[in-house]
Amino acid sequence: AAPPPLRAPDCAMEEPAPEVCSNLHPLLKQHSGSLERKVSNGSYRRSSPRITWKRPTSTDICPDLSLAPKLGLAAIIAMVFFNVSGGPWGSEDIFSKSDPLIGVFGILLFTVTFCLPQTLMTAELCCALPSNGGYSIWVREAFGDFWCFQETYWQFVSGVADAAVYPVLVCDTILQLLDVHHLSTADKLFWRGLTTVLLSLPTYVSGSNIPSLLVTLGIVTGVPVIAFICVGLARFDPAVLSEGPAGGEIHFGKFINVLFWSLEGWDCISTCTLLCAEPREKTIIRGLSLALAIALLQYVF
């Protein structure tokens, strides 16, 4: 008698449970079909359902596109500019650690060799992997989940430490302008804490107002800088470029460190990729390029 036909194990004939498909993240798609497949020796082997990543769109964030906030060109320029520079802060240290001519040359060289490649890479990856996960998604796709976690965690830690500096700078600057110099440590901590809370309020009230607020802030802070540049150009003396630093010694280590601190952070817009106005291929690169040009001009002049 002929042997009975081979039969796959019962576990291999099971169809995927309905709840498996229903519990998937909305950006994941599970392909339907049996979990069994026949291999070369005639037996059956269980195979997992194939899951693929669906490229997210604006509708995944907000089903009603009219409610989804959009970042136009001006908003992108403002967000990148304030994340990278925010004004000519740091230019004093750039020129004090070297002479003016080396300072200008260093800014131009750093812009071409570091900033420009950063902006081009950010624009390309934002369009190739559009997601508000930004650089975390890039690292995960390239190196896996472990390094994705490392990138995200340490970026968060460095962001907290970096952001804590600016309320202190704002508070101390206001106190200096008001000619308030004799404060106790407790009073300084109080005013610095109050400044931090006030600067954080727009984020807690509504995140959709941040782009327009940054554009307004950019205009308000840019007008005095432009005025200073115009006055400075009228009094410019080329002989100043040849003046050396105080003490006659150039501190190249500190000079490079200040350059990096003043001109890094161009990938920040990647965390808002899906909120950028279409077409992103043009909006993002234009915003990054104009923000780079503004930051460069303010430091040089």
C-alpha positions as a Python dict, from the first residue, in 0.01 Angstrom:
ca = {
    (1, 'A'): (0, 0, 0),
    (2, 'A'): (119, 350, -76),
    (3, 'P'): (242, 545, 227),
    (4, 'P'): (8, 813, 355),
    (5, 'P'): (85, 1161, 223),
    (6, 'L'): (300, 1388, 435),
    (7, 'R'): (101, 1627, 647),
    (8, 'A'): (230, 1942, 798),
    (9, 'P'): (217, 1972, 1179),
    (10, 'D'): (-94, 2130, 1317),
    (11, 'C'): (101, 2428, 1443),
    (12, 'A'): (223, 2498, 1091),
    (13, 'M'): (-130, 2508, 951),
    (14, 'E'): (-249, 2780, 1186),
    (15, 'E'): (-354, 3108, 1033),
    (16, 'P'): (-246, 3432, 1200),
    (17, 'A'): (-479, 3527, 1480),
    (18, 'P'): (-696, 3828, 1401),
    (19, 'E'): (-571, 4011, 1708),
    (20, 'V'): (-213, 3989, 1576),
    (21, 'C'): (-304, 4208, 1281),
    (22, 'S'): (-524, 4441, 1483),
    (23, 'N'): (-254, 4508, 1742),
    (24, 'L'): (6, 4621, 1489),
    (25, 'H'): (116, 4982, 1484),
    (26, 'P'): (-79, 5173, 1218),
    (27, 'L'): (245, 5238, 1026),
    (28, 'L'): (309, 4863, 995),
    (29, 'K'): (138, 4637, 745),
    (30, 'Q'): (108, 4258, 785),
    (31, 'H'): (76, 4055, 469),
    (32, 'S'): (-206, 3800, 470),
    (33, 'G'): (-152, 3437, 384),
    (34, 'S'): (-73, 3102, 540),
    (35, 'L'): (212, 3064, 785),
    (36, 'E'): (331, 2742, 621),
    (37, 'R'): (575, 2694, 337),
    (38, 'K'): (708, 2382, 172),
    (39, 'V'): (1082, 2323, 174),
    (40, 'S'): (1300, 2104, -50),
    (41, 'N'): (1265, 1777, 145),
    (42, 'G'): (887, 1777, 119),
    (43, 'S'): (819, 1878, 478),
    (44, 'Y'): (659, 2194, 595),
    (45, 'R'): (818, 2469, 799),
    (46, 'R'): (647, 2742, 988),
    (47, 'S'): (727, 3095, 869),
    (48, 'S'): (646, 3422, 1037),
    (49, 'P'): (410, 3669, 872),
    (50, 'R'): (603, 3932, 678),
    (51, 'I'): (582, 4281, 827),
    (52, 'T'): (692, 4587, 634),
    (53, 'W'): (734, 4951, 728),
    (54, 'K'): (494, 5194, 572),
    (55, 'R'): (649, 5532, 501),
    (56, 'P'): (468, 5783, 726),
    (57, 'T'): (290, 6082, 584),
    (58, 'S'): (128, 6390, 729),
    (59, 'T'): (-203, 6205, 757),
    (60, 'D'): (-44, 5962, 1005),
    (61, 'I'): (9, 6256, 1241),
    (62, 'C'): (-317, 6434, 1181),
    (63, 'P'): (-595, 6273, 972),
    (64, 'D'): (-730, 6617, 889),
    (65, 'L'): (-458, 6790, 689),
    (66, 'S'): (-614, 7127, 761),
    (67, 'L'): (-532, 7078, 1130),
    (68, 'A'): (-172, 6967, 1076),
    (69, 'P'): (77, 7249, 1145),
    (70, 'K'): (295, 7339, 852),
    (71, 'L'): (645, 7481, 861),
    (72, 'G'): (704, 7719, 575),
    (73, 'L'): (1038, 7850, 454),
    (74, 'A'): (1056, 8132, 709),
    (75, 'A'): (974, 7897, 998),
    (76, 'I'): (1241, 7647, 890),
    (77, 'I'): (1503, 7923, 863),
    (78, 'A'): (1413, 8053, 1209),
    (79, 'M'): (1415, 7709, 1373),
    (80, 'V'): (1749, 7608, 1224),
    (81, 'F'): (1908, 7948, 1287),
    (82, 'F'): (1813, 7960, 1656),
    (83, 'N'): (1915, 7599, 1711),
    (84, 'V'): (2256, 7651, 1548),
    (85, 'S'): (2341, 8011, 1628),
    (86, 'G'): (2069, 8245, 1748),
    (87, 'G'): (2288, 8548, 1699),
    (88, 'P'): (2653, 8651, 1705),
    (89, 'W'): (2703, 8489, 2047),
    (90, 'G'): (3042, 8320, 2049),
    (91, 'S'): (3203, 8544, 1789),
    (92, 'E'): (3387, 8726, 2068),
    (93, 'D'): (3565, 8405, 2168),
    (94, 'I'): (3637, 8316, 1805),
    (95, 'F'): (3831, 8636, 1746),
    (96, 'S'): (3981, 8666, 2094),
    (97, 'K'): (4143, 8322, 2072),
    (98, 'S'): (4308, 8418, 1741),
    (99, 'D'): (4358, 8730, 1531),
    (100, 'P'): (4068, 8867, 1320),
    (101, 'L'): (4208, 8738, 990),
    (102, 'I'): (4250, 8381, 1121),
    (103, 'G'): (3905, 8406, 1278),
    (104, 'V'): (3738, 8496, 949),
    (105, 'F'): (3936, 8230, 762),
    (106, 'G'): (3846, 7971, 1027),
    (107, 'I'): (3475, 8051, 1002),
    (108, 'L'): (3480, 8023, 621),
    (109, 'L'): (3682, 7699, 626),
    (110, 'F'): (3463, 7541, 893),
    (111, 'T'): (3150, 7639, 701),
    (112, 'V'): (3273, 7474, 379),
    (113, 'T'): (3419, 7159, 535),
    (114, 'F'): (3163, 7091, 810),
    (115, 'C'): (2846, 7299, 790),
    (116, 'L'): (2777, 7266, 419),
    (117, 'P'): (2812, 6882, 416),
    (118, 'Q'): (2589, 6870, 727),
    (119, 'T'): (2313, 7068, 560),
    (120, 'L'): (2329, 6863, 240),
    (121, 'M'): (2322, 6535, 434),
    (122, 'T'): (2030, 6654, 648),
    (123, 'A'): (1827, 6764, 347),
    (124, 'E'): (1888, 6436, 164),
    (125, 'L'): (1806, 6207, 458),
    (126, 'C'): (1499, 6409, 554),
    (127, 'C'): (1356, 6340, 209),
    (128, 'A'): (1481, 5979, 187),
    (129, 'L'): (1349, 5883, 534),
    (130, 'P'): (1070, 6130, 611),
    (131, 'S'): (990, 6091, 978),
    (132, 'N'): (978, 6311, 1285),
    (133, 'G'): (1222, 6064, 1442),
    (134, 'G'): (1497, 6238, 1247),
    (135, 'Y'): (1852, 6132, 1321),
    (136, 'S'): (1730, 5851, 1549),
    (137, 'I'): (1564, 5684, 1251),
    (138, 'W'): (1878, 5736, 1041),
    (139, 'V'): (2097, 5563, 1298),
    (140, 'R'): (1850, 5278, 1343),
    (141, 'E'): (1835, 5210, 971),
    (142, 'A'): (2214, 5212, 945),
    (143, 'F'): (2330, 5048, 1270),
    (144, 'G'): (2031, 4893, 1446),
    (145, 'D'): (1828, 4948, 1761),
    (146, 'F'): (2116, 4957, 2010),
    (147, 'W'): (2293, 5252, 1850),
    (148, 'C'): (1958, 5415, 1783),
    (149, 'F'): (1895, 5413, 2157),
    (150, 'Q'): (2243, 5549, 2227),
    (151, 'E'): (2197, 5830, 1976),
    (152, 'T'): (1854, 5925, 2112),
    (153, 'Y'): (1949, 5909, 2479),
    (154, 'W'): (2274, 6103, 2456),
    (155, 'Q'): (2119, 6359, 2221),
    (156, 'F'): (1853, 6416, 2486),
    (157, 'V'): (2113, 6448, 2763),
    (158, 'S'): (2329, 6691, 2563),
    (159, 'G'): (2019, 6888, 2465),
    (160, 'V'): (1915, 6931, 2828),
    (161, 'A'): (2264, 7043, 2928),
    (162, 'D'): (2292, 7279, 2630),
    (163, 'A'): (1944, 7429, 2670),
    (164, 'A'): (2007, 7498, 3040),
    (165, 'V'): (2281, 7746, 2945),
    (166, 'Y'): (2064, 7991, 2753),
    (167, 'P'): (1816, 8098, 3026),
    (168, 'V'): (2118, 8173, 3244),
    (169, 'L'): (2276, 8384, 2967),
    (170, 'V'): (1951, 8574, 2911),
    (171, 'C'): (1898, 8635, 3282),
    (172, 'D'): (2257, 8747, 3348),
    (173, 'T'): (2250, 8976, 3042),
    (174, 'I'): (1929, 9145, 3162),
    (175, 'L'): (2075, 9188, 3511),
    (176, 'Q'): (2387, 9347, 3365),
    (177, 'L'): (2180, 9585, 3153),
    (178, 'L'): (1985, 9685, 3465),
    (179, 'D'): (2316, 9737, 3649),
    (180, 'V'): (2230, 9476, 3910),
    (181, 'H'): (2556, 9324, 4031),
    (182, 'H'): (2520, 9254, 4402),
    (183, 'L'): (2282, 8960, 4431),
    (184, 'S'): (2306, 8666, 4664),
    (185, 'T'): (2328, 8313, 4530),
    (186, 'A'): (1966, 8247, 4627),
    (187, 'D'): (1847, 8558, 4439),
    (188, 'K'): (2042, 8458, 4127),
    (189, 'L'): (1894, 8108, 4137),
    (190, 'F'): (1545, 8255, 4176),
    (191, 'W'): (1575, 8490, 3879),
    (192, 'R'): (1738, 8226, 3661),
    (193, 'G'): (1466, 7976, 3747),
    (194, 'L'): (1196, 8232, 3672),
    (195, 'T'): (1357, 8309, 3336),
    (196, 'T'): (1362, 7938, 3252),
    (197, 'V'): (991, 7902, 3336),
    (198, 'L'): (893, 8208, 3130),
    (199, 'L'): (1091, 8088, 2827),
    (200, 'S'): (927, 7744, 2856),
    (201, 'L'): (569, 7871, 2869),
    (202, 'P'): (512, 7890, 2488),
    (203, 'T'): (595, 7520, 2459),
    (204, 'Y'): (345, 7424, 2729),
    (205, 'V'): (69, 7649, 2593),
    (206, 'S'): (78, 7542, 2228),
    (207, 'G'): (356, 7395, 2016),
    (208, 'S'): (191, 7522, 1698),
    (209, 'N'): (278, 7881, 1794),
    (210, 'I'): (651, 7814, 1820),
    (211, 'P'): (735, 7863, 1446),
    (212, 'S'): (563, 8203, 1424),
    (213, 'L'): (716, 8304, 1757),
    (214, 'L'): (1065, 8215, 1632),
    (215, 'V'): (1013, 8410, 1310),
    (216, 'T'): (907, 8716, 1511),
    (217, 'L'): (1199, 8672, 1749),
    (218, 'G'): (1436, 8640, 1454),
    (219, 'I'): (1319, 8970, 1311),
    (220, 'V'): (1339, 9147, 1648),
    (221, 'T'): (1689, 9021, 1725),
    (222, 'G'): (1810, 9060, 1366),
    (223, 'V'): (1738, 9432, 1335),
    (224, 'P'): (1998, 9540, 1598),
    (225, 'V'): (2257, 9306, 1447),
    (226, 'I'): (2202, 9455, 1101),
    (227, 'A'): (2230, 9805, 1250),
    (228, 'F'): (2560, 9718, 1421),
    (229, 'I'): (2694, 9568, 1097),
    (230, 'C'): (2608, 9883, 900),
    (231, 'V'): (2773, 10108, 1160),
    (232, 'G'): (3076, 9880, 1174),
    (233, 'L'): (3124, 9873, 799),
    (234, 'A'): (3118, 10252, 789),
    (235, 'R'): (3406, 10258, 1041),
    (236, 'F'): (3594, 9954, 911),
    (237, 'D'): (3973, 9976, 916),
    (238, 'P'): (4153, 9697, 721),
    (239, 'A'): (4454, 9728, 951),
    (240, 'V'): (4249, 9569, 1230),
    (241, 'L'): (4264, 9233, 1050),
    (242, 'S'): (4636, 9205, 1112),
    (243, 'E'): (4613, 9266, 1485),
    (244, 'G'): (4710, 8963, 1692),
    (245, 'P'): (4530, 8824, 1998),
    (246, 'A'): (4584, 8962, 2346),
    (247, 'G'): (4907, 8819, 2481),
    (248, 'G'): (5029, 8729, 2132),
    (249, 'E'): (4938, 8357, 2163),
    (250, 'I'): (4678, 8182, 1947),
    (251, 'H'): (4478, 7912, 2128),
    (252, 'F'): (4387, 7682, 1841),
    (253, 'G'): (4222, 7419, 2063),
    (254, 'K'): (3979, 7666, 2217),
    (255, 'F'): (3940, 7836, 1881),
    (256, 'I'): (3821, 7514, 1710),
    (257, 'N'): (3600, 7427, 2007),
    (258, 'V'): (3421, 7762, 1990),
    (259, 'L'): (3379, 7725, 1613),
    (260, 'F'): (3214, 7387, 1659),
    (261, 'W'): (2986, 7516, 1936),
    (262, 'S'): (2881, 7815, 1726),
    (263, 'L'): (2816, 7627, 1400),
    (264, 'E'): (2673, 7284, 1478),
    (265, 'G'): (2319, 7143, 1504),
    (266, 'W'): (2199, 7156, 1143),
    (267, 'D'): (2018, 6821, 1171),
    (268, 'C'): (1762, 6968, 1413),
    (269, 'I'): (1504, 7015, 1138),
    (270, 'S'): (1495, 6637, 1084),
    (271, 'T'): (1276, 6606, 1395),
    (272, 'C'): (1009, 6815, 1217),
    (273, 'T'): (1034, 6664, 870),
    (274, 'L'): (668, 6563, 837),
    (275, 'L'): (557, 6909, 943),
    (276, 'C'): (753, 7086, 668),
    (277, 'A'): (548, 7227, 385),
    (278, 'E'): (543, 7041, 57),
    (279, 'P'): (742, 6994, -154),
    (280, 'R'): (991, 6903, 120),
    (281, 'E'): (1264, 6839, -138),
    (282, 'K'): (1275, 7213, -204),
    (283, 'T'): (1155, 7363, 126),
    (284, 'I'): (1408, 7190, 353),
    (285, 'I'): (1721, 7249, 145),
    (286, 'R'): (1627, 7612, 85),
    (287, 'G'): (1564, 7671, 454),
    (288, 'L'): (1892, 7508, 554),
    (289, 'S'): (2089, 7699, 291),
    (290, 'L'): (1946, 8038, 387),
    (291, 'A'): (1997, 7969, 760),
    (292, 'L'): (2359, 7877, 685),
    (293, 'A'): (2411, 8197, 486),
    (294, 'I'): (2262, 8414, 764),
    (295, 'A'): (2473, 8247, 1035),
    (296, 'L'): (2788, 8284, 824),
    (297, 'L'): (2733, 8652, 744),
    (298, 'Q'): (2656, 8751, 1103),
    (299, 'Y'): (2975, 8588, 1233),
    (300, 'V'): (3200, 8729, 959),
    (301, 'F'): (3068, 9085, 967),
}
